[in-house]
Coordinates of C-alpha atoms and ligand atoms in Angstrom, one line a residue:
E1 CA 141.9 107.8 102.2
K2 CA 144.2 106.8 105.1
G3 CA 144.1 110.4 106.1
G4 CA 147.9 110.7 106.1
Y5 CA 148.4 107.6 108.3
P6 CA 150.6 104.7 107.0
H7 CA 147.8 102.2 107.7
F8 CA 144.1 102.0 108.2
M9 CA 144.7 100.4 111.6
L10 CA 146.6 103.4 112.9
K11 CA 144.1 105.8 111.4
E12 CA 141.3 103.9 113.1
I13 CA 143.0 103.8 116.5
F14 CA 143.5 107.6 116.3
E15 CA 139.9 108.0 115.2
Q16 CA 138.6 106.6 118.5
P17 CA 138.0 109.9 120.4
R18 CA 135.8 110.9 117.5
A19 CA 134.2 107.5 117.0
V20 CA 133.2 107.1 120.6
A21 CA 132.0 110.7 120.7
D22 CA 129.8 109.9 117.6
C23 CA 128.5 106.8 119.3
L24 CA 127.5 108.7 122.5
R25 CA 126.2 111.8 120.6
G26 CA 122.5 112.4 121.1
R27 CA 122.3 109.4 123.4
L28 CA 123.7 110.7 126.7
N29 CA 122.1 113.5 128.5
V30 CA 124.6 114.8 131.2
E31 CA 122.2 117.4 132.6
N32 CA 119.3 115.1 133.4
H33 CA 121.4 112.0 133.9
S34 CA 119.6 110.0 131.2
V35 CA 120.4 107.8 128.3
Q36 CA 118.2 107.6 125.1
L37 CA 118.6 104.7 122.7
G38 CA 116.0 105.2 120.0
G39 CA 116.5 101.8 118.6
L40 CA 115.4 100.1 121.8
T41 CA 112.3 102.2 122.6
D42 CA 109.8 99.6 121.4
V43 CA 111.5 96.7 123.2
I44 CA 112.8 98.2 126.4
D45 CA 109.9 96.8 128.6
R46 CA 110.5 93.3 127.2
L47 CA 114.2 93.6 127.8
A48 CA 113.8 95.0 131.3
A49 CA 111.5 92.0 132.1
A50 CA 113.8 89.3 130.6
D51 CA 114.8 86.3 132.6
R52 CA 118.2 86.3 131.0
L53 CA 120.3 88.0 128.4
I54 CA 122.4 85.8 126.1
I55 CA 125.2 87.7 124.3
A56 CA 126.8 86.2 121.2
G57 CA 129.6 87.2 118.8
C58 CA 133.0 86.3 117.5
G59 CA 136.5 87.5 118.0
T60 CA 136.7 91.1 119.2
S61 CA 132.9 91.4 119.3
W62 CA 132.8 88.4 121.6
H63 CA 135.4 90.2 123.9
A64 CA 133.1 93.3 123.9
G65 CA 130.2 90.9 124.9
L66 CA 132.3 89.6 127.9
V67 CA 132.7 93.2 129.1
G68 CA 128.9 93.4 128.6
E69 CA 128.4 90.5 131.0
Y70 CA 130.1 92.4 133.8
L71 CA 128.2 95.6 133.0
F72 CA 124.7 94.1 132.8
E73 CA 125.3 92.1 136.0
H74 CA 126.7 95.0 137.9
L75 CA 124.4 97.8 136.7
A76 CA 121.2 96.0 135.8
R77 CA 121.4 92.9 137.9
L78 CA 120.4 90.8 134.9
P79 CA 121.6 87.2 134.5
V80 CA 123.9 87.1 131.4
E81 CA 125.6 84.4 129.4
V82 CA 128.1 85.1 126.7
E83 CA 128.6 82.7 123.9
Y84 CA 130.8 82.2 121.0
A85 CA 128.3 82.4 118.2
S86 CA 130.2 79.7 116.5
E87 CA 129.5 77.2 119.3
F88 CA 126.1 78.4 120.3
R89 CA 124.6 77.5 117.0
Y90 CA 125.8 73.9 117.1
R91 CA 124.6 73.3 120.7
E92 CA 121.1 72.3 121.9
P93 CA 120.6 75.7 123.6
L94 CA 117.7 76.0 126.1
I95 CA 116.2 79.3 125.1
S96 CA 112.7 80.6 125.8
E97 CA 110.5 83.5 124.9
D98 CA 111.6 85.2 128.1
D99 CA 115.2 85.3 127.0
V100 CA 116.7 88.0 125.0
M101 CA 119.5 87.4 122.5
L102 CA 122.0 90.2 121.9
V103 CA 124.3 89.7 118.9
I104 CA 127.4 91.9 118.5
S105 CA 129.0 92.3 115.1
Q106 CA 130.9 95.1 113.5
S107 CA 130.3 94.0 109.9
G108 CA 126.8 92.6 110.6
E109 CA 127.7 89.9 108.1
T110 CA 129.5 87.3 110.2
A111 CA 128.1 83.9 109.3
D112 CA 128.2 82.3 112.7
T113 CA 126.8 85.3 114.5
L114 CA 123.9 85.4 112.0
A115 CA 123.3 81.7 112.6
A116 CA 123.3 82.1 116.4
L117 CA 120.8 85.0 116.0
R118 CA 118.5 82.9 113.9
T119 CA 118.6 80.0 116.3
A120 CA 117.5 82.3 119.1
K121 CA 114.7 83.7 117.0
E122 CA 113.5 80.2 116.2
H123 CA 113.1 79.7 119.9
G124 CA 111.0 82.9 120.3
A125 CA 113.6 85.0 122.0
L126 CA 113.7 88.7 121.4
A127 CA 116.6 89.4 119.1
L128 CA 118.8 92.6 119.5
G129 CA 121.9 93.7 117.7
V130 CA 124.8 96.0 118.2
C131 CA 126.3 96.5 114.7
N132 CA 128.4 99.0 113.0
V133 CA 127.5 98.6 109.3
V134 CA 124.1 100.2 108.7
G135 CA 121.7 98.0 106.8
S136 CA 123.9 94.9 107.2
T137 CA 122.3 91.5 107.3
I138 CA 122.4 91.1 111.1
A139 CA 121.1 94.7 111.6
R140 CA 118.2 93.8 109.3
D141 CA 117.5 90.4 110.9
T142 CA 117.2 91.6 114.5
D143 CA 114.0 92.8 116.1
A144 CA 115.8 96.0 117.3
G145 CA 119.2 97.3 118.1
V146 CA 121.8 100.0 118.4
Y147 CA 124.3 101.2 115.9
T148 CA 127.8 101.9 117.1
H149 CA 128.3 104.8 114.5
A150 CA 132.1 104.2 114.5
G151 CA 132.4 104.9 110.8
P152 CA 133.8 102.4 108.3
E153 CA 136.5 100.1 109.7
I154 CA 138.8 98.9 107.0
G155 CA 141.8 97.4 108.9
V156 CA 141.2 93.7 109.6
A157 CA 142.1 94.2 113.2
S158 CA 139.1 95.6 115.0
T159 CA 139.9 98.7 117.1
K160 CA 137.3 101.5 117.1
A161 CA 134.6 98.8 116.7
F162 CA 135.6 97.5 120.1
T163 CA 135.5 100.7 121.9
T164 CA 132.2 101.8 120.4
Q165 CA 130.6 98.4 121.1
V166 CA 131.7 98.6 124.7
S167 CA 130.3 102.3 124.7
V168 CA 126.9 101.0 123.5
L169 CA 126.9 98.2 126.1
V170 CA 127.6 100.7 128.9
M171 CA 124.7 102.9 127.8
M172 CA 122.4 99.9 127.5
A173 CA 123.4 98.6 131.0
I174 CA 122.8 102.1 132.5
L175 CA 119.4 102.4 130.7
L176 CA 118.4 99.0 131.8
G177 CA 119.6 99.6 135.4
Q178 CA 117.5 102.7 135.6
K179 CA 114.5 100.9 134.2
R180 CA 114.9 97.9 136.5
G181 CA 115.6 100.2 139.5
T182 CA 119.0 98.5 140.2
I183 CA 121.3 101.4 139.8
D184 CA 121.3 104.4 142.3
K185 CA 120.7 107.8 141.0
E186 CA 124.0 109.4 141.9
Y187 CA 126.0 106.5 140.6
A188 CA 124.1 106.6 137.3
A189 CA 124.8 110.4 137.1
R190 CA 128.5 109.9 137.8
L191 CA 128.8 107.2 135.1
I192 CA 127.0 109.3 132.5
R193 CA 129.4 112.2 133.3
E194 CA 132.4 110.0 133.1
L195 CA 131.3 108.3 129.9
N196 CA 130.9 111.7 128.4
D197 CA 134.6 112.4 129.3
I198 CA 135.9 109.2 127.8
P199 CA 136.7 110.7 124.2
G200 CA 139.0 113.3 125.9
K201 CA 140.7 110.7 128.0
I202 CA 141.3 108.5 124.9
E203 CA 142.9 111.5 123.3
K204 CA 145.3 111.8 126.2
I205 CA 146.4 108.2 125.9
L206 CA 146.9 108.7 122.2
D207 CA 149.1 111.7 122.9
Q208 CA 151.6 109.2 124.5
S209 CA 151.7 107.0 121.6
D210 CA 155.4 107.6 121.1
S211 CA 156.2 106.0 124.5
V212 CA 154.3 102.9 123.5
K213 CA 156.3 102.9 120.2
R214 CA 159.6 103.0 122.0
M215 CA 158.5 100.3 124.2
A216 CA 157.3 98.2 121.3
E217 CA 160.9 98.4 119.9
L218 CA 162.2 96.5 122.9
F219 CA 159.7 93.6 122.6
T220 CA 159.5 93.3 118.8
Y221 CA 161.2 89.9 118.8
A222 CA 159.7 88.4 121.9
P223 CA 158.3 84.9 120.9
N224 CA 155.5 84.9 123.4
F225 CA 153.3 87.3 125.4
L226 CA 151.0 86.9 128.3
Y227 CA 148.2 89.3 129.1
L228 CA 146.6 89.4 132.5
G229 CA 143.6 91.3 133.7
R230 CA 140.8 90.9 136.3
T231 CA 137.0 91.7 136.1
Y232 CA 136.3 94.3 133.4
N233 CA 139.9 94.0 132.2
F234 CA 139.9 90.2 131.7
P235 CA 138.3 90.6 128.4
V236 CA 140.8 93.4 127.5
A237 CA 143.5 90.9 128.2
L238 CA 142.0 88.5 125.7
E239 CA 141.5 91.4 123.3
G240 CA 145.2 92.5 123.7
A241 CA 146.4 89.0 123.0
L242 CA 144.2 88.6 119.9
K243 CA 145.4 91.9 118.5
L244 CA 149.0 90.9 118.9
K245 CA 148.4 87.4 117.4
E246 CA 146.5 88.5 114.3
I247 CA 148.7 91.3 113.1
S248 CA 152.2 90.4 114.4
Y249 CA 152.0 86.6 114.4
I250 CA 153.4 86.4 117.9
H251 CA 151.9 83.8 120.1
A252 CA 150.1 85.5 122.9
E253 CA 147.6 84.4 125.5
G254 CA 145.1 86.4 127.7
Y255 CA 144.1 85.1 131.1
P256 CA 142.2 86.2 134.1
A257 CA 145.1 87.1 136.4
A258 CA 144.0 84.7 139.1
E259 CA 144.1 81.7 136.7
M260 CA 147.9 82.2 136.4
K261 CA 148.5 80.0 139.4
H262 CA 146.5 77.1 137.7
G263 CA 149.0 76.7 134.9
P264 CA 150.4 79.6 132.9
I265 CA 152.8 80.7 135.7
A266 CA 154.9 77.7 134.5
L267 CA 155.6 79.6 131.3
I268 CA 157.1 82.7 133.0
D269 CA 160.8 83.2 132.7
A270 CA 163.1 86.2 131.7
M271 CA 162.0 85.8 128.0
M272 CA 158.3 86.3 128.8
P273 CA 156.8 89.8 128.7
V274 CA 153.7 89.9 130.7
V275 CA 151.2 92.8 130.1
V276 CA 149.3 93.4 133.3
I277 CA 146.1 95.5 133.1
A278 CA 145.8 96.9 136.5
A279 CA 143.2 99.6 136.3
T280 CA 140.3 98.6 138.5
D281 CA 140.4 99.9 142.1
H282 CA 138.7 96.9 143.8
T283 CA 141.2 94.3 142.5
N284 CA 144.3 96.4 142.8
D285 CA 145.9 94.6 145.7
K286 CA 145.4 91.3 143.9
M287 CA 147.0 92.6 140.8
I288 CA 150.0 93.7 142.8
S289 CA 150.4 90.2 144.2
N290 CA 150.2 88.9 140.5
I291 CA 152.9 91.3 139.4
E292 CA 155.1 90.2 142.4
E293 CA 154.6 86.5 141.3
V294 CA 155.7 87.3 137.8
K295 CA 158.7 89.3 138.9
A296 CA 159.8 86.6 141.3
R297 CA 160.2 84.4 138.2
K298 CA 162.0 87.1 136.3
G299 CA 159.1 87.8 133.9
R300 CA 159.0 91.3 132.4
I301 CA 156.1 93.5 133.4
I302 CA 154.5 96.0 131.2
A303 CA 151.7 97.7 133.3
I304 CA 148.6 99.4 131.9
T305 CA 147.5 101.3 135.0
G306 CA 146.0 104.5 136.5
A307 CA 148.5 107.4 136.3
E308 CA 148.1 107.7 140.1
N309 CA 148.9 104.0 140.8
K310 CA 152.4 104.5 142.1
E311 CA 152.7 101.1 143.6
V312 CA 152.1 99.3 140.3
I313 CA 154.1 101.9 138.3
D314 CA 157.2 101.3 140.6
L315 CA 156.9 97.5 140.3
A316 CA 156.6 97.4 136.5
E317 CA 159.6 97.6 134.0
F318 CA 157.4 99.7 131.7
S319 CA 154.1 101.4 132.3
C320 CA 151.4 103.1 130.2
P321 CA 149.6 105.4 132.6
I322 CA 146.0 105.9 131.7
P323 CA 143.6 108.6 133.1
E324 CA 141.5 107.6 136.1
T325 CA 137.9 106.6 135.4
E326 CA 135.1 104.4 137.0
D327 CA 136.1 100.7 137.1
C328 CA 133.4 99.7 134.7
L329 CA 134.5 102.1 132.0
S330 CA 138.2 101.2 132.1
P331 CA 138.1 98.9 129.1
L332 CA 137.4 102.0 127.0
L333 CA 140.9 103.3 128.1
T334 CA 143.0 100.2 128.8
S335 CA 142.3 98.7 125.3
I336 CA 144.0 101.7 123.6
P337 CA 147.7 101.2 124.5
L338 CA 147.3 97.5 123.8
Q339 CA 146.1 98.3 120.2
L340 CA 149.1 100.6 119.8
L341 CA 151.5 98.0 121.2
S342 CA 150.4 95.4 118.8
Y343 CA 150.4 97.9 115.8
Y344 CA 154.0 99.1 116.4
I345 CA 155.3 95.6 117.0
A346 CA 153.7 94.3 113.8
V347 CA 155.1 97.3 111.9
N348 CA 158.6 96.6 113.3
R349 CA 158.3 93.0 112.2
G350 CA 157.4 94.1 108.7
C351 CA 154.0 92.6 108.8
D352 CA 151.1 93.5 106.6
V353 CA 149.1 95.3 109.3
D354 CA 145.8 96.0 107.4
Q355 CA 145.7 92.6 105.6
P356 CA 147.2 90.0 107.9
R357 CA 147.8 86.6 106.4
N358 CA 145.0 84.1 106.4
L359 CA 142.4 86.6 107.6
A360 CA 139.4 88.5 106.0
K361 CA 137.7 91.6 107.4
S362 CA 134.4 89.8 107.5
V363 CA 134.1 86.1 108.0
T364 CA 131.2 84.9 105.9
V365 CA 132.1 81.3 105.9
E366 CA 131.0 78.9 108.7
Ligands
M6R401 O1 132.3 91.8 112.0 P1 132.3 91.1 113.4 O2 132.3 92.0 114.5 O3 131.2 90.1 113.5 O4 133.6 90.2 113.3 C1 134.0 89.3 114.3 C2 135.4 88.9 114.2 O5 135.6 88.2 113.0 C3 136.3 90.0 114.3 O6 136.1 90.7 115.5 C4 137.8 89.5 114.3 O7 138.1 88.7 115.4 C5 138.8 90.7 114.2 N1 139.7 90.5 113.1 C6 139.5 91.0 115.4 O8 140.4 92.1 115.3

């Protein structure tokens, strides 16, 4: 059932080219530059006219929601708030009928996410879902939604759920941008083409898994890790850190790279590996300055960056080159080496990768 892989997590990491392709199938039309999301047909007008989109989720699904915030703002010019479902439900949220609540959940059973969804519904908001498990409680409780079609995810650490959630959010943001007239035609056509090429590019990254494995050997006993990213890759930094924490039990933190100077820079010394995700063109110069700041304090740089980004590759001690893509699609690629890195480190440390201590696949307690 693990398809020849030693763990479900590794199998699911390697399934991503197929999972993302399944997620895109029948929804992307490269010839006429359009996106079809059947599950949203009845609600698309209301969504396009919304005052605000609230996105809620937990863990990895919350990270996908954060990527969604950048996507919906950029492509659809829609105000977005992203909330931890577990906090949202205990607040006194101001929600109206002109708001749309979008909950994201792989399992569709997470208790806090379900409660956030119900709170929004009580206030009259339109409730949408991005779920993986067909017929799950959240999928049934929402007014409309889009399935990720990733196939069953068994490993406790979410991998293909994340990349397919982000794929759905990209499609939703393009569709909404077209509907709201906020995305220019050529750009939409380019994004649709690029999105269609993502499964092949993920495959190319997976082909280099041996080099990530070798790198993991050198960092297996590091007591701490820092992950830094900007814009679309800030949530990827959080996701990389979460993955390492949950399966290898190494303390790791993700930060927006610019926040480093407001505190975490004090942690950096020769014992601190810093994973820098430098894969968005318009923040490249800033990321280079961040790398130099880390190096000046003897921190060890692992860079996840474009294969053409010589400047970053030369500065880094190790790098995982990824194929070029549009900035807003880069989380679909940059997240992959981070999944592999945490997987190999956890295996080297003898951890139970698929069943990490204290964790369950779906968290149905509040
Ligand atoms: O099933 P859900 O997407 O609602 O689960 C949310 C979180 O519990 C989940 O993403 C958790 O953080 C994962 N173990 C992360 O790898």
